[in-house]
Short mmCIF file of C-alpha atoms (C1' of nucleotides) in Angstrom, two decimals:
data_model
loop_
_atom_site.label_atom_id
_atom_site.label_comp_id
_atom_site.label_asym_id
_atom_site.label_seq_id
_atom_site.Cartn_x
_atom_site.Cartn_y
_atom_site.Cartn_z
CA MET R 182 47.44 16.03 -61.76
CA LEU R 183 44.25 14.46 -63.06
CA ALA R 184 41.41 14.26 -60.60
CA VAL R 185 41.25 10.54 -60.09
CA ASP R 186 40.62 10.39 -56.36
CA GLY R 187 38.28 7.72 -55.18
CA ALA R 188 36.26 10.48 -53.49
CA SER R 189 32.64 11.19 -54.17
CA SER R 190 32.07 14.53 -55.87
CA LEU R 191 34.24 16.20 -58.46
CA THR R 192 34.28 19.35 -56.35
CA GLU R 193 35.87 17.51 -53.44
CA GLN R 194 38.39 15.87 -55.73
CA VAL R 195 39.33 19.29 -57.08
CA ILE R 196 39.72 20.65 -53.56
CA GLU R 197 42.08 17.81 -52.76
CA SER R 198 44.00 18.26 -55.99
CA VAL R 199 44.43 21.97 -55.39
CA ARG R 200 45.52 21.35 -51.81
CA GLU R 201 48.16 18.95 -53.02
CA ALA R 202 49.19 21.30 -55.80
CA ILE R 203 49.72 24.10 -53.31
CA HIS R 204 51.52 21.75 -50.98
CA SER R 205 53.83 20.54 -53.75
CA GLY R 206 54.48 24.04 -55.01
CA GLU R 207 52.75 23.43 -58.33
CA LEU R 208 50.49 26.37 -57.52
CA ARG R 209 52.63 29.16 -56.16
CA PRO R 210 51.46 31.74 -53.61
CA GLY R 211 51.04 35.26 -54.93
CA GLU R 212 50.41 33.99 -58.44
CA LEU R 213 47.15 34.63 -60.29
CA TYR R 214 45.20 31.68 -61.67
CA SER R 215 41.81 31.32 -63.30
CA VAL R 216 38.99 28.85 -63.04
CA TYR R 217 39.12 28.36 -66.82
CA GLN R 218 42.77 27.44 -66.78
CA LEU R 219 42.48 25.12 -63.79
CA ALA R 220 39.42 23.40 -65.24
CA ALA R 221 41.35 22.70 -68.43
CA GLN R 222 44.35 21.36 -66.52
CA LEU R 223 42.19 19.08 -64.38
CA ASN R 224 40.09 18.06 -67.35
CA VAL R 225 36.78 18.89 -65.69
CA SER R 226 34.28 21.64 -66.31
CA ARG R 227 34.47 25.04 -64.68
CA THR R 228 31.60 24.51 -62.25
CA PRO R 229 33.23 22.05 -59.82
CA VAL R 230 36.47 24.04 -59.99
CA ARG R 231 34.63 27.21 -59.19
CA GLU R 232 32.83 25.60 -56.26
CA ALA R 233 36.07 24.14 -54.99
CA MET R 234 37.82 27.49 -55.13
CA LEU R 235 34.92 29.18 -53.36
CA ARG R 236 35.27 26.73 -50.51
CA LEU R 237 39.02 27.22 -50.38
CA ALA R 238 38.43 30.96 -50.44
CA GLU R 239 36.15 30.62 -47.45
CA ALA R 240 38.91 28.69 -45.72
CA GLY R 241 41.26 31.57 -46.44
CA MET R 242 43.66 29.67 -48.69
CA VAL R 243 42.80 31.65 -51.76
CA ARG R 244 41.28 35.00 -52.62
CA PHE R 245 39.12 35.90 -55.60
CA GLU R 246 39.93 39.19 -57.32
CA ARG R 247 37.17 40.69 -59.32
CA SER R 248 37.58 40.05 -63.04
CA ARG R 249 41.18 38.98 -62.56
CA GLY R 250 41.09 35.46 -61.21
CA PHE R 251 42.09 34.08 -57.86
CA ARG R 252 45.33 34.37 -56.02
CA VAL R 253 46.91 31.70 -53.84
CA LEU R 254 47.61 33.52 -50.60
CA ARG R 255 51.13 33.77 -49.36
CA ARG R 256 52.00 31.92 -46.19
CA ASP R 257 51.68 34.46 -43.46
CA PRO R 258 53.56 33.76 -40.20
CA ARG R 259 50.88 35.76 -38.48
CA GLU R 260 48.26 33.32 -39.69
CA ILE R 261 50.26 30.36 -38.40
CA ALA R 262 50.41 32.03 -35.02
CA GLU R 263 46.67 32.70 -35.09
CA VAL R 264 45.87 29.11 -36.00
CA PHE R 265 47.97 27.71 -33.20
CA HIS R 266 46.59 30.22 -30.75
CA LEU R 267 43.14 28.91 -31.64
CA ARG R 268 44.22 25.30 -31.42
CA LEU R 269 45.55 25.92 -27.93
CA LEU R 270 42.32 27.60 -26.90
CA LEU R 271 40.26 24.67 -28.20
CA GLU R 272 42.33 21.53 -27.90
CA VAL R 273 43.76 22.01 -24.43
CA PRO R 274 40.39 22.31 -22.67
CA ALA R 275 38.99 19.52 -24.85
CA ALA R 276 41.87 17.26 -23.87
CA ARG R 277 41.32 18.12 -20.23
CA ILE R 278 37.70 17.06 -20.46
CA ALA R 279 38.53 13.95 -22.44
CA ALA R 280 41.14 12.85 -19.92
CA GLY R 281 38.43 12.16 -17.37
CA ARG R 282 36.50 9.90 -19.71
CA ALA R 283 39.09 7.83 -21.50
CA GLU R 284 37.90 4.26 -22.04
CA PRO R 285 40.52 1.51 -22.33
CA ALA R 286 39.56 1.09 -25.97
CA LEU R 287 40.42 4.73 -26.61
CA ILE R 288 43.80 4.39 -24.92
CA GLU R 289 44.54 1.36 -27.03
CA ALA R 290 43.53 3.08 -30.25
CA MET R 291 45.64 6.10 -29.40
CA ARG R 292 48.62 3.89 -28.66
CA GLY R 293 48.14 2.26 -32.03
CA GLU R 294 48.27 5.63 -33.75
CA LEU R 295 51.34 6.62 -31.78
CA ASP R 296 53.13 3.44 -32.81
CA ALA R 297 52.14 4.08 -36.41
CA MET R 298 53.54 7.60 -36.12
CA ARG R 299 56.84 6.25 -34.90
CA ALA R 300 57.00 3.76 -37.76
CA ALA R 301 56.19 6.47 -40.29
CA ALA R 302 58.86 8.71 -38.78
CA ALA R 303 61.40 5.91 -39.13
CA ASP R 304 60.41 5.52 -42.79
CA HIS R 305 60.67 9.30 -43.38
CA ASP R 306 57.10 9.09 -44.64
CA GLU R 307 55.73 12.48 -43.72
CA PRO R 308 52.25 12.17 -45.25
CA ARG R 309 51.65 8.91 -43.40
CA PHE R 310 53.02 10.45 -40.24
CA MET R 311 50.63 13.38 -40.50
CA ARG R 312 47.67 11.08 -41.01
CA HIS R 313 48.36 9.20 -37.81
CA ASP R 314 49.21 12.37 -35.90
CA CYS R 315 45.86 13.72 -37.00
CA ALA R 316 44.09 10.51 -36.00
CA PHE R 317 45.71 10.57 -32.55
CA HIS R 318 44.44 14.06 -31.85
CA GLU R 319 41.00 13.34 -33.24
CA LEU R 320 40.57 10.26 -31.09
CA LEU R 321 41.22 12.32 -27.98
CA LEU R 322 39.10 15.25 -29.14
CA ALA R 323 36.17 13.02 -29.98
CA ALA R 324 36.10 11.89 -26.35
CA GLY R 325 35.64 15.53 -25.40
CA ALA R 326 32.09 15.33 -26.70
CA ASN R 327 31.84 18.56 -28.65
CA ARG R 328 31.40 17.59 -32.29
CA LYS R 329 31.60 21.14 -33.55
CA LEU R 330 34.90 21.59 -31.75
CA VAL R 331 36.26 18.46 -33.38
CA SER R 332 35.37 19.65 -36.86
CA MET R 333 36.68 23.16 -36.26
CA VAL R 334 40.01 21.85 -35.04
CA GLY R 335 40.06 19.56 -38.05
CA ASN R 336 39.71 22.57 -40.33
CA LEU R 337 42.48 24.39 -38.50
CA ARG R 338 44.70 21.37 -38.87
CA ASP R 339 44.01 21.18 -42.59
CA ALA R 340 44.96 24.82 -42.89
CA THR R 341 48.29 24.31 -41.15
CA MET R 342 49.06 21.18 -43.11
CA THR R 343 48.83 22.91 -46.44
CA LEU R 344 50.33 26.08 -45.04
CA GLY R 345 53.21 24.32 -43.36
CA ALA R 346 54.29 22.32 -46.33
CA SER R 347 57.98 21.87 -46.65
CA THR R 348 60.38 19.75 -48.58
CA VAL R 349 63.12 19.84 -46.00
CA ASP R 350 63.96 16.49 -44.49
CA ARG R 351 62.41 16.41 -41.07
CA SER R 352 62.90 12.80 -40.09
CA ARG R 353 64.60 13.75 -36.86
CA THR R 354 61.89 16.28 -36.10
CA LEU R 355 59.19 13.73 -36.88
CA ALA R 356 60.58 11.35 -34.28
CA ASP R 357 60.70 14.21 -31.78
CA ILE R 358 57.12 15.10 -32.50
CA ALA R 359 56.03 11.51 -32.06
CA ALA R 360 57.83 11.45 -28.71
CA GLU R 361 55.86 14.48 -27.56
CA HIS R 362 52.69 12.43 -27.75
CA GLU R 363 53.90 9.92 -25.18
CA PRO R 364 53.33 12.17 -22.13
CA ILE R 365 49.89 13.05 -23.47
CA LEU R 366 48.93 9.43 -23.75
CA ALA R 367 50.42 8.64 -20.34
CA ALA R 368 48.48 11.44 -18.70
CA VAL R 369 45.25 10.32 -20.34
CA GLU R 370 45.92 6.77 -19.21
CA ALA R 371 46.43 8.03 -15.67
CA ALA R 372 43.19 10.02 -15.98
CA ASP R 373 45.19 13.08 -14.89
CA ALA R 374 43.35 16.03 -16.40
CA ASP R 375 45.90 18.68 -15.44
CA ALA R 376 48.81 16.68 -16.78
CA THR R 377 46.94 15.96 -19.98
CA ALA R 378 46.24 19.63 -20.48
CA ARG R 379 49.87 20.55 -19.76
CA ALA R 380 51.23 17.95 -22.14
CA MET R 381 48.82 18.93 -24.89
CA ARG R 382 49.58 22.61 -24.41
CA SER R 383 53.30 22.09 -24.57
CA HIS R 384 52.98 19.87 -27.64
CA ILE R 385 50.80 22.24 -29.64
CA ALA R 386 52.82 25.30 -28.65
CA HIS R 387 55.98 23.51 -29.73
CA MET R 388 54.47 22.57 -33.08
CA GLY R 389 53.42 26.17 -33.57
CA GLU R 390 56.88 27.45 -32.84
CA LEU R 391 58.42 24.96 -35.24
CA LEU R 392 56.16 25.96 -38.10
CA LEU R 393 56.52 29.62 -37.30
CA ALA R 394 60.29 29.38 -37.35
CA GLN R 395 60.19 27.37 -40.55
CA VAL R 396 58.01 29.85 -42.42
CA ALA R 397 60.01 32.77 -41.06
CA ALA R 398 63.21 31.10 -42.21
CA GLU R 399 61.75 30.76 -45.71
CA ASN R 400 61.27 34.51 -45.64
CA GLY R 401 64.85 34.85 -44.47
CA VAL R 402 64.06 36.31 -41.07
CA ALA R 403 63.52 35.19 -37.52
CA ALA R 404 59.99 34.64 -36.22
CA ALA R 405 58.39 37.87 -35.10
CA PRO R 406 58.24 38.08 -31.31
CA GLU R 407 54.63 39.19 -31.35
CA ASP R 408 53.67 36.06 -33.27
CA VAL R 409 55.46 33.86 -30.74
CA ASP R 410 53.75 35.80 -27.97
CA LEU R 411 50.36 35.29 -29.58
CA ILE R 412 50.80 31.53 -29.45
CA HIS R 413 51.81 31.63 -25.80
CA SER R 414 49.09 34.04 -24.80
CA ALA R 415 46.56 31.23 -25.02
CA MET M 182 10.82 36.94 -50.66
CA LEU M 183 12.51 38.32 -53.74
CA ALA M 184 16.26 38.62 -53.52
CA VAL M 185 16.62 42.38 -53.50
CA ASP M 186 19.34 42.79 -50.92
CA GLY M 187 21.86 45.49 -51.57
CA ALA M 188 24.55 42.83 -51.22
CA SER M 189 27.03 41.96 -53.92
CA SER M 190 26.58 38.47 -55.28
CA LEU M 191 23.34 36.64 -55.85
CA THR M 192 24.69 33.72 -53.88
CA GLU M 193 25.14 35.88 -50.80
CA GLN M 194 21.69 37.35 -51.21
CA VAL M 195 20.24 33.87 -51.39
CA ILE M 196 22.11 32.87 -48.25
CA GLU M 197 20.64 35.85 -46.46
CA SER M 198 17.16 35.15 -47.79
CA VAL M 199 17.30 31.55 -46.69
CA ARG M 200 18.60 32.55 -43.27
CA GLU M 201 15.69 34.90 -42.85
CA ALA M 202 13.26 32.32 -44.20
CA ILE M 203 14.45 29.80 -41.64
CA HIS M 204 14.36 32.44 -38.93
CA SER M 205 10.82 33.44 -39.84
CA GLY M 206 9.65 29.86 -40.08
CA GLU M 207 8.98 30.08 -43.80
CA LEU M 208 11.35 27.17 -44.26
CA ARG M 209 10.59 24.58 -41.61
CA PRO M 210 13.16 22.22 -40.08
CA GLY M 211 12.79 18.59 -41.03
CA GLU M 212 11.08 19.48 -44.30
CA LEU M 213 12.56 18.57 -47.68
CA TYR M 214 13.17 21.30 -50.25
CA SER M 215 14.85 21.40 -53.62
CA VAL M 216 17.19 23.78 -55.36
CA TYR M 217 14.76 23.93 -58.31
CA GLN M 218 11.86 24.98 -56.16
CA LEU M 219 13.83 27.55 -54.19
CA ALA M 220 15.31 29.03 -57.35
CA ALA M 221 11.82 29.49 -58.77
CA GLN M 222 10.58 31.09 -55.56
CA LEU M 223 13.52 33.50 -55.41
CA ASN M 224 13.36 34.16 -59.12
CA VAL M 225 17.01 33.38 -59.74
CA SER M 226 18.70 30.50 -61.49
CA ARG M 227 19.66 27.27 -59.77
CA THR M 228 23.38 27.94 -59.66
CA PRO M 229 23.49 30.66 -56.99
CA VAL M 230 20.88 28.77 -54.96
CA ARG M 231 22.93 25.63 -55.16
CA GLU M 232 26.09 27.44 -54.10
CA ALA M 233 24.25 29.14 -51.26
CA MET M 234 22.88 25.85 -49.99
CA LEU M 235 26.30 24.23 -50.21
CA ARG M 236 27.70 26.93 -47.98
CA LEU M 237 24.82 26.61 -45.55
CA ALA M 238 25.37 22.86 -45.59
CA GLU M 239 28.99 23.41 -44.67
CA ALA M 240 27.81 25.58 -41.81
CA GLY M 241 25.59 22.73 -40.67
CA MET M 242 22.27 24.49 -41.17
CA VAL M 243 21.12 22.18 -43.93
CA ARG M 244 21.89 18.72 -45.21
CA PHE M 245 21.82 17.46 -48.78
CA GLU M 246 20.21 14.08 -49.31
CA ARG M 247 21.22 12.26 -52.43
CA SER M 248 18.65 12.66 -55.20
CA ARG M 249 16.03 13.85 -52.74
CA GLY M 250 16.82 17.48 -52.06
CA PHE M 251 18.03 19.16 -48.91
CA ARG M 252 16.60 19.18 -45.45
CA VAL M 253 16.61 22.09 -43.02
CA LEU M 254 18.09 20.61 -39.89
CA ARG M 255 16.07 20.62 -36.73
CA ARG M 256 17.24 22.84 -33.92
CA ASP M 257 19.28 20.63 -31.70
CA PRO M 258 19.73 21.75 -28.07
CA ARG M 259 22.98 19.85 -28.11
CA GLU M 260 24.25 22.05 -30.91
CA ILE M 261 23.32 25.20 -29.01
CA ALA M 262 25.31 23.92 -26.07
CA GLU M 263 28.26 23.11 -28.30
CA VAL M 264 28.22 26.54 -29.90
CA PHE M 265 28.19 28.33 -26.56
CA HIS M 266 30.86 26.05 -25.20
CA LEU M 267 33.01 27.12 -28.13
CA ARG M 268 32.15 30.78 -27.69
CA LEU M 269 33.23 30.59 -24.06
CA LEU M 270 36.49 28.91 -25.02
CA LEU M 271 37.23 31.60 -27.60
CA GLU M 272 35.65 34.84 -26.46
CA VAL M 273 36.61 34.79 -22.79
CA PRO M 274 40.37 34.56 -23.42
CA ALA M 275 40.06 37.03 -26.28
CA ALA M 276 38.27 39.50 -24.02
CA ARG M 277 40.94 39.02 -21.38
CA ILE M 278 43.65 39.93 -23.85
CA ALA M 279 41.68 42.84 -25.26
CA ALA M 280 41.08 44.29 -21.81
CA GLY M 281 44.74 45.14 -21.52
CA ARG M 282 44.78 47.08 -24.78
CA ALA M 283 41.56 49.03 -24.85
CA GLU M 284 42.04 52.48 -26.38
CA PRO M 285 39.68 55.28 -25.32
CA ALA M 286 38.23 55.25 -28.83
CA LEU M 287 37.30 51.60 -28.41
CA ILE M 288 35.61 52.25 -25.08
CA GLU M 289 33.63 55.05 -26.62
CA ALA M 290 32.56 52.95 -29.59
CA MET M 291 31.52 50.12 -27.31
CA ARG M 292 29.51 52.50 -25.16
CA GLY M 293 27.79 53.73 -28.31
CA GLU M 294 26.78 50.19 -29.23
CA LEU M 295 25.56 49.53 -25.71
CA ASP M 296 23.39 52.65 -25.78
CA ALA M 297 22.03 51.58 -29.16
CA MET M 298 21.24 48.16 -27.71
CA ARG M 299 19.27 49.78 -24.88
CA ALA M 300 17.34 51.93 -27.32
CA ALA M 301 16.54 48.94 -29.52
CA ALA M 302 15.43 46.98 -26.47
CA ALA M 303 13.08 49.82 -25.52
CA ASP M 304 11.66 49.75 -29.05
CA HIS M 305 11.24 45.97 -28.93
CA ASP M 306 13.30 45.89 -32.10
CA GLU M 307 15.07 42.57 -31.84
CA PRO M 308 16.92 42.58 -35.18
CA ARG M 309 18.39 46.00 -34.45
CA PHE M 310 19.27 44.87 -30.95
CA MET M 311 21.11 41.84 -32.28
CA ARG M 312 23.08 43.97 -34.72
CA HIS M 313 24.39 46.21 -31.98
CA ASP M 314 24.97 43.31 -29.63
CA CYS M 315 27.03 41.73 -32.36
CA ALA M 316 28.94 44.96 -32.98
CA PHE M 317 29.72 45.33 -29.27
CA HIS M 318 31.29 41.90 -29.11
CA GLU M 319 33.15 42.35 -32.36
CA LEU M 320 34.70 45.61 -31.25
CA LEU M 321 36.12 43.94 -28.19
CA LEU M 322 37.22 40.83 -30.06
CA ALA M 323 38.98 42.85 -32.73
CA ALA M 324 41.17 44.37 -30.03
CA GLY M 325 42.25 40.83 -29.18
CA ALA M 326 44.27 40.77 -32.37
CA ASN M 327 43.44 37.32 -33.71
CA ARG M 328 41.57 37.88 -36.94
CA LYS M 329 40.79 34.21 -37.44
CA LEU M 330 39.26 34.09 -33.99
CA VAL M 331 37.06 37.07 -34.79
CA SER M 332 35.72 35.47 -37.94
CA MET M 333 35.18 32.11 -36.28
CA VAL M 334 33.20 33.66 -33.46
CA GLY M 335 31.24 35.60 -36.06
CA ASN M 336 30.27 32.34 -37.74
CA LEU M 337 29.25 30.84 -34.43
CA ARG M 338 27.13 33.87 -33.68
CA ASP M 339 25.42 33.64 -37.06
CA ALA M 340 24.63 30.02 -36.33
CA THR M 341 23.02 30.84 -33.00
CA MET M 342 21.10 33.76 -34.41
CA THR M 343 19.33 31.66 -36.99
CA LEU M 344 19.09 28.72 -34.64
CA GLY M 345 17.75 30.73 -31.76
CA ALA M 346 15.00 32.44 -33.64
CA SER M 347 11.85 32.97 -31.72
CA THR M 348 8.70 34.96 -32.06
CA VAL M 349 8.07 35.24 -28.35
CA ASP M 350 8.19 38.77 -27.03
CA ARG M 351 11.49 39.18 -25.31
CA SER M 352 11.58 42.89 -24.64
CA ARG M 353 12.19 42.38 -20.94
CA THR M 354 14.89 39.87 -21.70
CA LEU M 355 16.47 42.20 -24.23
CA ALA M 356 16.85 44.90 -21.61
CA ASP M 357 18.37 42.34 -19.24
CA ILE M 358 20.82 41.25 -21.87
CA ALA M 359 21.83 44.84 -22.57
CA ALA M 360 22.42 45.33 -18.85
CA GLU M 361 24.78 42.36 -18.80
CA HIS M 362 27.11 44.25 -21.09
CA GLU M 363 27.61 47.07 -18.60
CA PRO M 364 29.98 45.16 -16.29
CA ILE M 365 31.96 44.01 -19.31
CA LEU M 366 32.42 47.55 -20.52
CA ALA M 367 33.25 48.77 -17.01
CA ALA M 368 35.89 46.09 -16.58
CA VAL M 369 37.44 46.89 -19.95
CA GLU M 370 37.47 50.58 -19.04
CA ALA M 371 39.24 49.73 -15.81
CA ALA M 372 41.70 47.60 -17.78
CA ASP M 373 40.89 44.76 -15.39
CA ALA M 374 41.57 41.59 -17.36
CA ASP M 375 40.20 39.17 -14.78
CA ALA M 376 36.99 41.12 -14.29
CA THR M 377 36.53 41.39 -18.04
CA ALA M 378 36.93 37.67 -18.45
CA ARG M 379 34.52 36.97 -15.58
CA ALA M 380 31.89 39.35 -16.93
CA MET M 381 32.19 37.97 -20.45
CA ARG M 382 32.02 34.41 -19.21
CA SER M 383 28.94 35.04 -17.16
CA HIS M 384 27.26 36.88 -20.01
CA ILE M 385 27.87 34.24 -22.65
CA ALA M 386 26.97 31.38 -20.30
CA HIS M 387 23.75 33.15 -19.43
CA MET M 388 22.88 33.67 -23.10
CA GLY M 389 23.57 30.00 -23.75
CA GLU M 390 21.30 28.92 -20.92
CA LEU M 391 18.52 31.19 -22.16
CA LEU M 392 18.64 29.81 -25.67
CA LEU M 393 18.98 26.25 -24.44
CA ALA M 394 15.93 26.64 -22.22
CA GLN M 395 14.00 28.26 -25.02
CA VAL M 396 14.70 25.52 -27.56
CA ALA M 397 14.06 22.83 -24.96
CA ALA M 398 10.75 24.48 -24.11
CA GLU M 399 9.78 24.38 -27.79
CA ASN M 400 10.35 20.65 -27.64
CA GLY M 401 8.25 20.57 -24.50
CA VAL M 402 10.97 19.46 -22.13
CA ALA M 403 13.51 20.96 -19.78
CA ALA M 404 17.06 21.52 -20.95
CA ALA M 405 19.14 18.38 -20.69
CA PRO M 406 21.55 18.58 -17.75
CA GLU M 407 24.46 17.34 -19.85
CA ASP M 408 23.94 20.22 -22.27
CA VAL M 409 23.96 22.75 -19.45
CA ASP M 410 27.07 21.07 -18.09
CA LEU M 411 28.77 21.28 -21.45
CA ILE M 412 28.34 25.04 -21.49
CA HIS M 413 29.73 25.39 -18.00
CA SER M 414 32.59 23.00 -18.58
CA ALA M 415 34.36 25.68 -20.59
"C1'" DA H 11 -4.15 -10.20 -50.62
"C1'" DT H 12 0.80 -9.83 -51.07
"C1'" DC H 13 4.96 -9.53 -53.43
"C1'" DT H 14 7.81 -7.95 -57.30
"C1'" DG H 15 9.66 -5.53 -61.13
"C1'" DG H 16 9.66 -1.80 -64.36
"C1'" DC H 17 8.64 2.89 -65.13
"C1'" DA H 18 7.61 7.84 -64.16
"C1'" DT H 19 9.19 11.54 -61.48
"C1'" DG H 20 12.17 14.65 -59.39
"C1'" DT H 21 16.76 15.44 -57.80
"C1'" DA H 22 21.84 16.74 -57.37
"C1'" DG H 23 25.73 17.32 -60.01
"C1'" DC H 24 28.27 18.53 -64.21
"C1'" DA H 25 28.89 20.95 -68.70
"C1'" DT H 26 28.57 24.96 -71.28
"C1'" DG H 27 26.63 29.27 -73.30
"C1'" DC H 28 26.15 34.16 -72.17
"C1'" DT H 29 26.95 38.89 -69.89
"C1'" DG H 30 28.97 42.67 -67.56
"C1'" DC H 31 33.17 44.29 -65.87
"C1'" DA H 32 38.11 45.35 -64.83
"C1'" DT H 33 42.38 45.82 -66.77
"C1'" DG H 34 46.05 46.23 -70.20
"C1'" DT H 35 47.22 47.86 -74.80
"C1'" DC H 36 47.76 50.66 -78.53
"C1'" DA H 37 46.61 54.23 -81.63
"C1'" DA H 38 45.21 58.87 -82.39
"C1'" DC H 39 45.52 63.43 -80.80
"C1'" DG H 40 47.48 67.56 -78.46
"C1'" DC F 214 56.96 63.13 -76.64
"C1'" DG F 215 53.19 62.72 -73.32
"C1'" DT F 216 48.22 62.03 -72.71
"C1'" DT F 217 43.91 60.15 -73.38
"C1'" DG F 218 40.37 57.24 -74.93
"C1'" DA F 219 38.52 53.30 -77.56
"C1'" DC F 220 39.14 48.52 -78.07
"C1'" DA F 221 40.79 43.72 -77.19
"C1'" DT F 222 41.33 40.36 -73.74
"C1'" DG F 223 40.14 37.48 -70.04
"C1'" DC F 224 37.75 37.00 -65.92
"C1'" DA F 225 33.88 35.75 -62.42
"C1'" DG F 226 29.21 35.11 -62.07
"C1'" DC F 227 24.72 33.63 -63.72
"C1'" DA F 228 21.56 30.88 -66.65
"C1'" DT F 229 20.38 26.66 -68.57
"C1'" DG F 230 20.84 22.16 -70.97
"C1'" DC F 231 22.06 17.38 -69.92
"C1'" DT F 232 22.91 12.90 -67.28
"C1'" DA F 233 22.91 9.46 -63.80
"C1'" DC F 234 20.51 8.05 -59.99
"C1'" DA F 235 17.43 7.23 -55.90
"C1'" DT F 236 12.85 6.69 -54.79
"C1'" DG F 237 7.86 5.96 -54.98
"C1'" DC F 238 4.08 4.10 -57.46
"C1'" DC F 239 1.44 1.01 -59.92
"C1'" DA F 240 0.54 -2.97 -62.75
"C1'" DG F 241 0.91 -7.59 -63.11
"C1'" DA F 242 2.17 -12.00 -61.35
"C1'" DT F 243 1.88 -15.42 -57.62
#
DNA sequence: ATCTGGCATGTAGCATGCTGCATGTCAACG
DNA sequence: CGTTGACATGCAGCATGCTACATGCCAGAT
């Protein structure tokens, strides 16, 4: 768990380490940790750890408790629903706009990512799959020409990726998810804005439902109807 | 410019001070500053200043330049357009949802804020006006039941408030802006979702155009058509 | 006069000492 | 035995020392 990323600043390396640690279950939700302790574990000083945790706190992954330490927040189905509600509100219109402007080079790049997703799904390589999934969406969003929107959606995606961690084998699901991107790409290629928006909406809503169900299942219950409704109210 | 806010942490006080300093023109866009210098001016140590600037950098108000200091970013009309595009994408649907759930207490509270806005406009008190404007929107958003959305819109609003600073007398405009809130409130009171969405859309788009025109005028040109289009493409 | 190389300067970033505070613990008292 | 209050513990937050580095300047060479 040593911070040996090739990244630039120690703070960013710590952020990445903590993300992975949460993802892998090394840092458990609900538990209290301290900057001291984490700094010792990562073999860096307290300052970059503190700055990293402050940024994660701002992102809502962690909460500082006065004179006690910080707590990794428990996965909240409600939050998943909120994130996907937001992604629908942002990504669907962005995709609609982008559909009218897709250059051949963009189509080609997106197809490349889709192929890479399929390959990663076949290899059961979830991290690689997620990278290409992410790249696919970002390529389309970038064509929508609102840089702030792109970065905000990126943050939302990061949140879901660490939130939605799971060790269950999802190879079948991965292939399904990859398949959902085909209609999106086809609609973009056809420069059909409405179809692009529909495909994107259905894809994101589906992803949201999957994650919602998964987190609910971990809590031993079914997904709350109001959370499902929130996603679909977008 | 001493950091004597009633706020909690020094870092937050510094953030507020710097926001005000940018707003008041004390810190000029394009200029280079250093954490050392600012810490001395504010009479605090470098650490909270550094943390404050990092957070402002994340918000896009400032950019660190390796071994040189940080630069206050110039007001970019494009960014204004992007922010209002986002606000339309988020606030209009949120208002639509909230319209169906407005309790009498909410209506009353919103009316209170609207009255306060009118009073502040009459007093030419822009900061007070902005506070109540902000409160009005937040009341409605909170009824929309997506907490993440509320906080994201809050961040966007903060960005525009410091971006859109101006010393021009806008008392007439302030009264106009207050008046734009009346149809929103009326539509919410009537539980008319479509009318609420229309009123909110028109209000936010109008605000965006005003700020866009203002910043463009400062640069001595008219607002770029593509920026105006971006706002209306939401 | 122009080019070049070393040095002074100022910076972000990291490490670490210091302080006030919240909480848990345990002993003394009723 | 129950209650209360002082103390120990551990924390975040702030201050400050330290280091590597990018840049600008100036002297000296061509």
